[in-house]
């Protein structure tokens, strides 16, 4: 496989993962730097991928720490590993935030199943919760959730592709221009 094929297959895997809960890249780490310059990382579900724009879509609660952090510093790394293909993808870029009421958030909300919408109907993420409340079924209002629902659109600037092999690991670096076209690529030592 040449480098352009490797780039294409990496993005094809990401597109597959967005549609397949069993896929290796369905859950990835979203890594950012908080307002105190400390590194932060958390797992997120990959909701959509667009190979031509080099974009990935994630959903989150706008009351979460990450939303505030990303509104101050939108630069992120997305890190994923697929055990099946023994592939690590490390993408650097920036996120655009589409908050409640925006066209992007409304459209994504409209595509969410009811059970997923309920994830946004509870109390603020990270706030203390009484232990007795852990298993209690709280009456929650789905419409409330929409007022907290946000979409993160990540645009990749670079991809660091690493394949773990029995011998002779492989690594390649890819850069994208503003339109998402591949602007450079090269093999590097793993
Ligand atoms: C497998 C998995 C998937 C997750 N997916 C999401 C997600 O798509 N969006 C999200 O906001 N949090 C998701 N979470 C929770 C986050 O990892 C994190 O704990 C939470 O959002 C609070 O992060 P923050 O304090 O950095 O904002 C997921 C957790 C796990 C274990």
PDB file of C-alpha atoms and ligand atoms in Angstrom:
ATOM      1  CA  UNK A   1       0.000   0.000   0.000  1.00  0.00           C
ATOM      2  CA  UNK A   2       1.333   3.449  -0.812  1.00  0.00           C
ATOM      3  CA  UNK A   3       0.920   6.433   1.500  1.00  0.00           C
ATOM      4  CA  UNK A   4      -2.183   7.835  -0.205  1.00  0.00           C
ATOM      5  CA  UNK A   5      -3.871   4.416   0.121  1.00  0.00           C
ATOM      6  CA  UNK A   6      -2.948   4.298   3.818  1.00  0.00           C
ATOM      7  CA  UNK A   7      -4.440   7.753   4.372  1.00  0.00           C
ATOM      8  CA  UNK A   8      -7.619   6.761   2.527  1.00  0.00           C
ATOM      9  CA  UNK A   9      -7.974   3.516   4.490  1.00  0.00           C
ATOM     10  CA  UNK A  10      -7.470   5.293   7.838  1.00  0.00           C
ATOM     11  CA  UNK A  11     -10.327   7.690   7.042  1.00  0.00           C
ATOM     12  CA  UNK A  12     -12.451   4.824   5.726  1.00  0.00           C
ATOM     13  CA  UNK A  13     -11.963   3.098   9.107  1.00  0.00           C
ATOM     14  CA  UNK A  14     -13.091   6.257  10.901  1.00  0.00           C
ATOM     15  CA  UNK A  15     -16.202   6.500   8.713  1.00  0.00           C
ATOM     16  CA  UNK A  16     -16.989   2.846   9.426  1.00  0.00           C
ATOM     17  CA  UNK A  17     -16.481   3.383  13.166  1.00  0.00           C
ATOM     18  CA  UNK A  18     -18.980   6.248  13.250  1.00  0.00           C
ATOM     19  CA  UNK A  19     -21.649   3.850  12.008  1.00  0.00           C
ATOM     20  CA  UNK A  20     -20.583   0.667  13.817  1.00  0.00           C
ATOM     21  CA  UNK A  21     -20.570   0.369  17.644  1.00  0.00           C
ATOM     22  CA  UNK A  22     -18.305  -2.714  17.376  1.00  0.00           C
ATOM     23  CA  UNK A  23     -15.578  -0.905  15.466  1.00  0.00           C
ATOM     24  CA  UNK A  24     -12.224  -0.169  17.122  1.00  0.00           C
ATOM     25  CA  UNK A  25     -12.375   3.589  16.602  1.00  0.00           C
ATOM     26  CA  UNK A  26     -15.974   3.989  17.827  1.00  0.00           C
ATOM     27  CA  UNK A  27     -14.607   5.269  21.154  1.00  0.00           C
ATOM     28  CA  UNK A  28     -11.644   7.622  21.011  1.00  0.00           C
ATOM     29  CA  UNK A  29      -9.839   9.907  23.448  1.00  0.00           C
ATOM     30  CA  UNK A  30     -10.423  13.617  23.093  1.00  0.00           C
ATOM     31  CA  UNK A  31      -7.367  15.329  24.573  1.00  0.00           C
ATOM     32  CA  UNK A  32      -7.208  19.040  25.308  1.00  0.00           C
ATOM     33  CA  UNK A  33      -5.457  21.599  27.482  1.00  0.00           C
ATOM     34  CA  UNK A  34      -7.522  23.242  30.204  1.00  0.00           C
ATOM     35  CA  UNK A  35      -7.566  26.856  31.340  1.00  0.00           C
ATOM     36  CA  UNK A  36      -4.736  26.123  33.827  1.00  0.00           C
ATOM     37  CA  UNK A  37      -2.604  24.638  31.012  1.00  0.00           C
ATOM     38  CA  UNK A  38      -3.104  21.115  32.391  1.00  0.00           C
ATOM     39  CA  UNK A  39      -3.595  18.214  29.966  1.00  0.00           C
ATOM     40  CA  UNK A  40      -7.079  16.655  29.954  1.00  0.00           C
ATOM     41  CA  UNK A  41      -8.297  13.488  28.233  1.00  0.00           C
ATOM     42  CA  UNK A  42     -11.624  11.692  28.093  1.00  0.00           C
ATOM     43  CA  UNK A  43     -13.340   9.034  25.995  1.00  0.00           C
ATOM     44  CA  UNK A  44     -15.978  10.158  23.517  1.00  0.00           C
ATOM     45  CA  UNK A  45     -18.180   8.390  20.991  1.00  0.00           C
ATOM     46  CA  UNK A  46     -17.307   9.071  17.371  1.00  0.00           C
ATOM     47  CA  UNK A  47     -20.647  10.183  15.909  1.00  0.00           C
ATOM     48  CA  UNK A  48     -19.675  10.983  12.325  1.00  0.00           C
ATOM     49  CA  UNK A  49     -16.621  11.190  10.078  1.00  0.00           C
ATOM     50  CA  UNK A  50     -16.154  12.972   6.771  1.00  0.00           C
ATOM     51  CA  UNK A  51     -13.057  11.898   4.865  1.00  0.00           C
ATOM     52  CA  UNK A  52     -13.172  14.699   2.305  1.00  0.00           C
ATOM     53  CA  UNK A  53     -13.377  17.538   4.861  1.00  0.00           C
ATOM     54  CA  UNK A  54     -11.159  15.597   7.367  1.00  0.00           C
ATOM     55  CA  UNK A  55     -13.779  16.214  10.053  1.00  0.00           C
ATOM     56  CA  UNK A  56     -15.067  14.160  12.977  1.00  0.00           C
ATOM     57  CA  UNK A  57     -18.227  14.850  14.996  1.00  0.00           C
ATOM     58  CA  UNK A  58     -18.664  14.425  18.747  1.00  0.00           C
ATOM     59  CA  UNK A  59     -21.512  15.260  21.117  1.00  0.00           C
ATOM     60  CA  UNK A  60     -21.335  16.597  24.631  1.00  0.00           C
ATOM     61  CA  UNK A  61     -23.123  18.411  27.431  1.00  0.00           C
ATOM     62  CA  UNK A  62     -22.393  22.143  27.266  1.00  0.00           C
ATOM     63  CA  UNK A  63     -22.345  22.252  31.079  1.00  0.00           C
ATOM     64  CA  UNK A  64     -19.296  19.926  31.105  1.00  0.00           C
ATOM     65  CA  UNK A  65     -15.763  21.068  31.911  1.00  0.00           C
ATOM     66  CA  UNK A  66     -14.617  20.189  28.421  1.00  0.00           C
ATOM     67  CA  UNK A  67     -17.064  22.584  26.798  1.00  0.00           C
ATOM     68  CA  UNK A  68     -15.667  25.529  28.757  1.00  0.00           C
ATOM     69  CA  UNK A  69     -12.082  24.372  28.197  1.00  0.00           C
ATOM     70  CA  UNK A  70     -12.588  23.967  24.456  1.00  0.00           C
ATOM     71  CA  UNK A  71     -14.266  27.355  24.110  1.00  0.00           C
ATOM     72  CA  UNK A  72     -11.051  28.888  25.490  1.00  0.00           C
ATOM     73  CA  UNK A  73      -8.605  26.596  23.692  1.00  0.00           C
ATOM     74  CA  UNK A  74     -10.067  24.614  20.784  1.00  0.00           C
ATOM     75  CA  UNK A  75      -6.836  22.785  19.905  1.00  0.00           C
ATOM     76  CA  UNK A  76      -7.148  19.045  20.503  1.00  0.00           C
ATOM     77  CA  UNK A  77      -5.646  15.657  19.820  1.00  0.00           C
ATOM     78  CA  UNK A  78      -7.892  12.724  19.010  1.00  0.00           C
ATOM     79  CA  UNK A  79      -6.286   9.391  19.925  1.00  0.00           C
ATOM     80  CA  UNK A  80      -7.673   6.012  18.946  1.00  0.00           C
ATOM     81  CA  UNK A  81      -6.529   2.390  18.747  1.00  0.00           C
ATOM     82  CA  UNK A  82      -8.108  -0.495  16.923  1.00  0.00           C
ATOM     83  CA  UNK A  83      -7.052  -3.898  18.280  1.00  0.00           C
ATOM     84  CA  UNK A  84      -8.344  -5.531  15.102  1.00  0.00           C
ATOM     85  CA  UNK A  85      -6.135  -3.588  12.710  1.00  0.00           C
ATOM     86  CA  UNK A  86      -3.448  -2.921  15.380  1.00  0.00           C
ATOM     87  CA  UNK A  87      -3.583   0.684  14.334  1.00  0.00           C
ATOM     88  CA  UNK A  88      -3.073   3.831  16.398  1.00  0.00           C
ATOM     89  CA  UNK A  89      -4.434   7.055  14.877  1.00  0.00           C
ATOM     90  CA  UNK A  90      -3.304  10.318  16.441  1.00  0.00           C
ATOM     91  CA  UNK A  91      -5.003  13.305  14.879  1.00  0.00           C
ATOM     92  CA  UNK A  92      -4.203  16.906  15.731  1.00  0.00           C
ATOM     93  CA  UNK A  93      -6.476  19.807  14.910  1.00  0.00           C
ATOM     94  CA  UNK A  94      -9.125  22.055  16.382  1.00  0.00           C
ATOM     95  CA  UNK A  95     -12.796  21.841  17.277  1.00  0.00           C
ATOM     96  CA  UNK A  96     -15.653  24.146  16.348  1.00  0.00           C
ATOM     97  CA  UNK A  97     -18.314  24.403  19.041  1.00  0.00           C
ATOM     98  CA  UNK A  98     -21.970  24.332  17.984  1.00  0.00           C
ATOM     99  CA  UNK A  99     -23.988  25.204  21.065  1.00  0.00           C
ATOM    100  CA  UNK A 100     -27.669  24.727  21.955  1.00  0.00           C
ATOM    101  CA  UNK A 101     -30.007  26.293  19.407  1.00  0.00           C
ATOM    102  CA  UNK A 102     -27.405  26.357  16.608  1.00  0.00           C
ATOM    103  CA  UNK A 103     -28.255  24.725  13.308  1.00  0.00           C
ATOM    104  CA  UNK A 104     -25.600  22.055  13.860  1.00  0.00           C
ATOM    105  CA  UNK A 105     -26.860  21.134  17.332  1.00  0.00           C
ATOM    106  CA  UNK A 106     -30.520  21.117  16.269  1.00  0.00           C
ATOM    107  CA  UNK A 107     -29.810  18.840  13.307  1.00  0.00           C
ATOM    108  CA  UNK A 108     -27.739  16.404  15.391  1.00  0.00           C
ATOM    109  CA  UNK A 109     -30.357  16.398  18.176  1.00  0.00           C
ATOM    110  CA  UNK A 110     -33.027  15.501  15.633  1.00  0.00           C
ATOM    111  CA  UNK A 111     -31.067  12.375  14.673  1.00  0.00           C
ATOM    112  CA  UNK A 112     -30.553  11.152  18.261  1.00  0.00           C
ATOM    113  CA  UNK A 113     -32.586   8.246  19.615  1.00  0.00           C
ATOM    114  CA  UNK A 114     -34.700   9.038  22.714  1.00  0.00           C
ATOM    115  CA  UNK A 115     -32.473   7.013  25.067  1.00  0.00           C
ATOM    116  CA  UNK A 116     -29.400   9.031  24.025  1.00  0.00           C
ATOM    117  CA  UNK A 117     -31.270  12.330  24.473  1.00  0.00           C
ATOM    118  CA  UNK A 118     -31.942  11.375  28.084  1.00  0.00           C
ATOM    119  CA  UNK A 119     -28.184  11.501  28.774  1.00  0.00           C
ATOM    120  CA  UNK A 120     -28.523  15.303  28.676  1.00  0.00           C
ATOM    121  CA  UNK A 121     -31.597  15.511  30.912  1.00  0.00           C
ATOM    122  CA  UNK A 122     -29.887  15.017  34.292  1.00  0.00           C
ATOM    123  CA  UNK A 123     -27.914  17.340  36.551  1.00  0.00           C
ATOM    124  CA  UNK A 124     -24.713  19.155  35.534  1.00  0.00           C
ATOM    125  CA  UNK A 125     -21.793  16.764  34.767  1.00  0.00           C
ATOM    126  CA  UNK A 126     -19.308  16.633  37.623  1.00  0.00           C
ATOM    127  CA  UNK A 127     -21.656  18.038  40.260  1.00  0.00           C
ATOM    128  CA  UNK A 128     -21.905  16.068  43.479  1.00  0.00           C
ATOM    129  CA  UNK A 129     -24.669  13.466  43.584  1.00  0.00           C
ATOM    130  CA  UNK A 130     -26.082  11.945  46.761  1.00  0.00           C
ATOM    131  CA  UNK A 131     -25.319   8.211  46.881  1.00  0.00           C
ATOM    132  CA  UNK A 132     -29.026   7.387  47.424  1.00  0.00           C
ATOM    133  CA  UNK A 133     -29.736   9.014  44.059  1.00  0.00           C
ATOM    134  CA  UNK A 134     -27.386   6.729  42.080  1.00  0.00           C
ATOM    135  CA  UNK A 135     -30.027   4.084  41.296  1.00  0.00           C
ATOM    136  CA  UNK A 136     -33.096   6.270  41.761  1.00  0.00           C
ATOM    137  CA  UNK A 137     -35.053   6.804  38.566  1.00  0.00           C
ATOM    138  CA  UNK A 138     -35.296  10.569  38.403  1.00  0.00           C
ATOM    139  CA  UNK A 139     -38.100  11.988  36.322  1.00  0.00           C
ATOM    140  CA  UNK A 140     -36.217  13.764  33.550  1.00  0.00           C
ATOM    141  CA  UNK A 141     -37.485  16.049  30.841  1.00  0.00           C
ATOM    142  CA  UNK A 142     -36.096  15.253  27.389  1.00  0.00           C
ATOM    143  CA  UNK A 143     -36.747  18.821  26.158  1.00  0.00           C
ATOM    144  CA  UNK A 144     -34.448  20.170  28.887  1.00  0.00           C
ATOM    145  CA  UNK A 145     -31.664  18.086  27.414  1.00  0.00           C
ATOM    146  CA  UNK A 146     -31.818  19.953  24.118  1.00  0.00           C
ATOM    147  CA  UNK A 147     -30.952  23.211  25.894  1.00  0.00           C
ATOM    148  CA  UNK A 148     -27.618  21.680  27.020  1.00  0.00           C
ATOM    149  CA  UNK A 149     -26.718  19.664  23.962  1.00  0.00           C
ATOM    150  CA  UNK A 150     -23.611  20.673  22.045  1.00  0.00           C
ATOM    151  CA  UNK A 151     -21.784  19.374  18.958  1.00  0.00           C
ATOM    152  CA  UNK A 152     -18.031  19.434  18.499  1.00  0.00           C
ATOM    153  CA  UNK A 153     -16.767  19.395  14.933  1.00  0.00           C
ATOM    154  CA  UNK A 154     -13.115  18.432  14.871  1.00  0.00           C
ATOM    155  CA  UNK A 155     -11.051  19.331  11.812  1.00  0.00           C
ATOM    156  CA  UNK A 156      -7.768  17.456  11.420  1.00  0.00           C
ATOM    157  CA  UNK A 157      -4.576  19.243  10.434  1.00  0.00           C
ATOM    158  CA  UNK A 158      -2.317  16.209  10.812  1.00  0.00           C
ATOM    159  CA  UNK A 159      -2.552  12.445  11.182  1.00  0.00           C
ATOM    160  CA  UNK A 160       0.153  10.358  12.835  1.00  0.00           C
ATOM    161  CA  UNK A 161      -0.513   6.786  11.665  1.00  0.00           C
ATOM    162  CA  UNK A 162       1.185   3.937  13.566  1.00  0.00           C
ATOM    163  CA  UNK A 163       0.775   0.248  12.845  1.00  0.00           C
ATOM    164  CA  UNK A 164       1.928  -2.221  15.478  1.00  0.00           C
ATOM    165  CA  UNK A 165       3.365  -5.325  13.810  1.00  0.00           C
ATOM    166  CA  UNK A 166       5.155  -8.485  14.988  1.00  0.00           C
ATOM    167  CA  UNK A 167       8.331  -6.997  13.577  1.00  0.00           C
ATOM    168  CA  UNK A 168       8.953  -3.780  11.762  1.00  0.00           C
ATOM    169  CA  UNK A 169       6.317  -1.401  13.143  1.00  0.00           C
ATOM    170  CA  UNK A 170       5.264   1.225  10.624  1.00  0.00           C
ATOM    171  CA  UNK A 171       4.601   4.914  11.045  1.00  0.00           C
ATOM    172  CA  UNK A 172       3.623   7.663   8.649  1.00  0.00           C
ATOM    173  CA  UNK A 173       2.719  11.345   8.947  1.00  0.00           C
ATOM    174  CA  UNK A 174       0.066  13.119   6.893  1.00  0.00           C
ATOM    175  CA  UNK A 175      -0.783  16.853   6.688  1.00  0.00           C
ATOM    176  CA  UNK A 176      -3.996  18.351   5.343  1.00  0.00           C
ATOM    177  CA  UNK A 177      -4.682  21.788   3.920  1.00  0.00           C
ATOM    178  CA  UNK A 178      -7.609  24.017   4.921  1.00  0.00           C
ATOM    179  CA  UNK A 179      -9.891  22.331   2.419  1.00  0.00           C
ATOM    180  CA  UNK A 180      -9.000  18.909   3.798  1.00  0.00           C
ATOM    181  CA  UNK A 181      -6.822  17.842   0.867  1.00  0.00           C
ATOM    182  CA  UNK A 182      -3.702  15.826   1.610  1.00  0.00           C
ATOM    183  CA  UNK A 183      -0.861  18.366   1.393  1.00  0.00           C
ATOM    184  CA  UNK A 184       2.101  16.186   2.416  1.00  0.00           C
ATOM    185  CA  UNK A 185       2.899  12.686   3.621  1.00  0.00           C
ATOM    186  CA  UNK A 186       6.002  10.732   4.549  1.00  0.00           C
ATOM    187  CA  UNK A 187       7.194   7.578   6.253  1.00  0.00           C
ATOM    188  CA  UNK A 188       9.019   8.123   9.546  1.00  0.00           C
ATOM    189  CA  UNK A 189      10.814   5.783  11.907  1.00  0.00           C
ATOM    190  CA  UNK A 190       8.421   4.263  14.427  1.00  0.00           C
TER     191      UNK A 190
HETATM  192  C1  LIG B   1     -16.820   4.708  26.363  1.00  0.00           C
HETATM  193  C2  LIG B   1     -17.177   6.114  26.804  1.00  0.00           C
HETATM  194  C3  LIG B   1     -17.760   6.975  25.899  1.00  0.00           C
HETATM  195  C4  LIG B   1     -18.066   8.275  26.272  1.00  0.00           C
HETATM  196  N1  LIG B   1     -18.623   9.112  25.351  1.00  0.00           N
HETATM  197  C5  LIG B   1     -18.850  10.414  25.668  1.00  0.00           C
HETATM  198  C6  LIG B   1     -19.316  11.328  24.679  1.00  0.00           C
HETATM  199  O1  LIG B   1     -19.575  10.977  23.516  1.00  0.00           O
HETATM  200  N2  LIG B   1     -19.500  12.624  25.057  1.00  0.00           N
HETATM  201  C7  LIG B   1     -19.220  13.059  26.324  1.00  0.00           C
HETATM  202  O2  LIG B   1     -19.403  14.249  26.586  1.00  0.00           O
HETATM  203  N3  LIG B   1     -18.780  12.216  27.281  1.00  0.00           N
HETATM  204  C8  LIG B   1     -18.573  10.908  26.974  1.00  0.00           C
HETATM  205  N4  LIG B   1     -18.100  10.039  27.934  1.00  0.00           N
HETATM  206  C9  LIG B   1     -17.800  10.566  29.277  1.00  0.00           C
HETATM  207  C10 LIG B   1     -16.458  11.322  29.213  1.00  0.00           C
HETATM  208  O3  LIG B   1     -15.395  10.411  29.017  1.00  0.00           O
HETATM  209  C11 LIG B   1     -16.195  12.171  30.451  1.00  0.00           C
HETATM  210  O4  LIG B   1     -16.085  11.340  31.574  1.00  0.00           O
HETATM  211  C12 LIG B   1     -17.252  13.222  30.701  1.00  0.00           C
HETATM  212  O5  LIG B   1     -17.755  13.754  29.479  1.00  0.00           O
HETATM  213  C13 LIG B   1     -16.720  14.388  31.537  1.00  0.00           C
HETATM  214  O6  LIG B   1     -15.584  14.925  30.889  1.00  0.00           O
HETATM  215  P1  LIG B   1     -15.068  16.431  31.150  1.00  0.00           P
HETATM  216  O7  LIG B   1     -15.078  16.619  32.644  1.00  0.00           O
HETATM  217  O8  LIG B   1     -13.688  16.465  30.572  1.00  0.00           O
HETATM  218  O9  LIG B   1     -15.999  17.379  30.468  1.00  0.00           O
HETATM  219  C14 LIG B   1     -17.800   8.724  27.586  1.00  0.00           C
HETATM  220  C15 LIG B   1     -17.241   7.835  28.509  1.00  0.00           C
HETATM  221  C16 LIG B   1     -16.939   6.550  28.121  1.00  0.00           C
HETATM  222  C17 LIG B   1     -16.323   5.607  29.128  1.00  0.00           C
END
